[in-house]
């Protein structure tokens, strides 16, 4: 065949289906626990109740997008306090840096939603179709009654999980019990149905079919993580200096001159990414640790020491090859880089907690009206106008009294009201036009500009805040 007869190289290889084998061990158990915990948190959180007064849903965790507010148990974040959200995102970013620099792709292997839901879908697949060999057989066999039945059961179960996943997400944005009823009585908003539809479809497709393809081709994280790892980062590696040359057992024994790897393929068969860790570090490896469990099981059976595959840093590899004991796990975890990340992470966290406790329960904003800066009334009184925004962050109505202590005497007037007090409904923001009047010959009226302090006190409480602004006079 001449070179021109050859097929051009394919740009994209068709996906080879992966049928991970069941495995048990330390890391598998850890993954089960974390999966249960994370799925539990995700599905249950919107149903936790929390008293928020008569005007808000009694929901502990609520993203009130309409009013741009976020409720998390006793913490309420209002739109002007977006710095809290920014701070939490910064903490999440630093946390990811910290864990990646210490333990490699630990997020990918244990906590990423793609990993968690794929694990759940594989669990269902195993229940319905059996373990690896049975699934491979089913995959290869023709579409007979057995295959149709098993696939129908599996896809139905996947679809129910996907719908529960999409459904749970929308409950975070409004009162969950009310929305549940509305969804079933077709009273919910179209956006709720559309969101559920999109999340159901993506969960079904990503967890059921795309699986490792999302991690390898769609997610940018594997490509940027290398910048956060160094030679002290613990990651999954095969001790080839101990395992090679590999070879099958001869009469139940490892032959003379052979390494510990008996080429049983257990590490490859359990891998959800379908890779062979014995080929070295690979972009596809999510460091889930399942190959460690599989290989340890094999080592136990043949009576060889565990950890032919294990968590290992590059520095350990060099040391072990030279016959020197590796560093302890703690020395890998606690080093200048991770300590710096921890300090930064803790610093942002402490600053957020401090800001949370120091913020005032009354939130007020005063904007002087600049056009014009003052008006002269018929009796010569100089009047300045201010637009005041008062936020009542509490679950019940609140009455606020305004005052302006000023030596030269200023009269305060609230537009449309007879006294200096105004009621702000629970969880609402009120805009109120306020006037300050300076008698014709008063100091404030004749001065060009006077500094003033406007006070806001909540009736029946000790809550009291002020806002500094100016009063513009004639300037004689
Ligand atoms: S090679 Fe091992 S750690 Fe990496 S993805 Fe596969 S099973 Fe998980
Ligand atoms: S599980 Fe261990 S012994 Fe078996 S092939 Fe993998 S590395 Fe070799």
Short mmCIF file of N, CA and C in Angstrom, two decimals, residues 17 34 54 57 79 124 132 148 181 193 200 203 233 252 336 338 356 361 363 378 385 423 441:
data_model
loop_
_atom_site.label_atom_id
_atom_site.label_comp_id
_atom_site.label_asym_id
_atom_site.label_seq_id
_atom_site.Cartn_x
_atom_site.Cartn_y
_atom_site.Cartn_z
N UNK A 17 -15.65 2.76 25.36
CA UNK A 17 -16.39 2.71 26.63
C UNK A 17 -15.55 2.10 27.75
N UNK A 34 -17.76 10.40 51.21
CA UNK A 34 -17.83 11.76 50.69
C UNK A 34 -18.99 11.93 49.71
N UNK A 54 -42.65 36.96 58.66
CA UNK A 54 -43.83 36.72 57.81
C UNK A 54 -43.63 37.03 56.32
N UNK A 57 -39.70 33.40 52.86
CA UNK A 57 -39.84 31.94 53.08
C UNK A 57 -38.93 31.51 54.23
N UNK A 79 -27.57 43.14 48.56
CA UNK A 79 -26.85 43.44 47.31
C UNK A 79 -25.59 44.28 47.50
N UNK A 124 -25.32 2.68 39.93
CA UNK A 124 -26.61 2.21 39.42
C UNK A 124 -26.39 1.21 38.29
N UNK A 132 -17.93 -5.51 35.94
CA UNK A 132 -17.23 -5.20 34.68
C UNK A 132 -17.47 -6.23 33.57
N UNK A 148 -32.42 -4.97 26.22
CA UNK A 148 -33.41 -3.87 26.21
C UNK A 148 -33.94 -3.65 27.63
N UNK A 181 -45.00 22.00 45.20
CA UNK A 181 -46.43 21.92 44.87
C UNK A 181 -46.67 22.58 43.51
N UNK A 193 -39.07 25.31 35.11
CA UNK A 193 -39.14 24.09 34.30
C UNK A 193 -37.94 24.01 33.34
N UNK A 200 -31.38 18.41 34.09
CA UNK A 200 -31.68 16.98 33.94
C UNK A 200 -30.92 16.42 32.73
N UNK A 203 -27.08 16.43 33.41
CA UNK A 203 -26.69 15.40 34.38
C UNK A 203 -26.77 14.01 33.73
N UNK A 233 4.37 17.86 45.86
CA UNK A 233 2.94 17.56 45.85
C UNK A 233 2.72 16.06 45.84
N UNK A 252 1.94 -19.70 40.81
CA UNK A 252 1.54 -18.95 42.02
C UNK A 252 2.67 -18.16 42.65
N UNK A 336 6.32 25.65 53.13
CA UNK A 336 6.06 27.09 53.01
C UNK A 336 4.89 27.44 52.09
N UNK A 338 2.17 25.69 51.17
CA UNK A 338 0.83 25.38 51.69
C UNK A 338 0.53 26.21 52.94
N UNK A 356 -18.76 40.44 59.17
CA UNK A 356 -20.12 39.95 59.38
C UNK A 356 -20.66 40.40 60.74
N UNK A 361 -26.97 46.50 61.97
CA UNK A 361 -28.27 45.93 61.54
C UNK A 361 -29.09 46.94 60.73
N UNK A 363 -29.01 49.67 57.74
CA UNK A 363 -28.18 50.06 56.61
C UNK A 363 -28.80 51.27 55.96
N UNK A 378 -39.86 81.22 50.31
CA UNK A 378 -40.39 82.59 50.25
C UNK A 378 -40.00 83.40 51.49
N UNK A 385 -32.15 69.25 50.04
CA UNK A 385 -32.89 67.98 49.94
C UNK A 385 -31.89 66.81 49.89
N UNK A 423 -41.59 54.23 58.83
CA UNK A 423 -41.67 52.76 59.00
C UNK A 423 -41.15 52.08 57.75
N UNK A 441 -31.40 83.70 58.68
CA UNK A 441 -30.14 84.29 59.15
C UNK A 441 -29.30 83.33 60.00
#
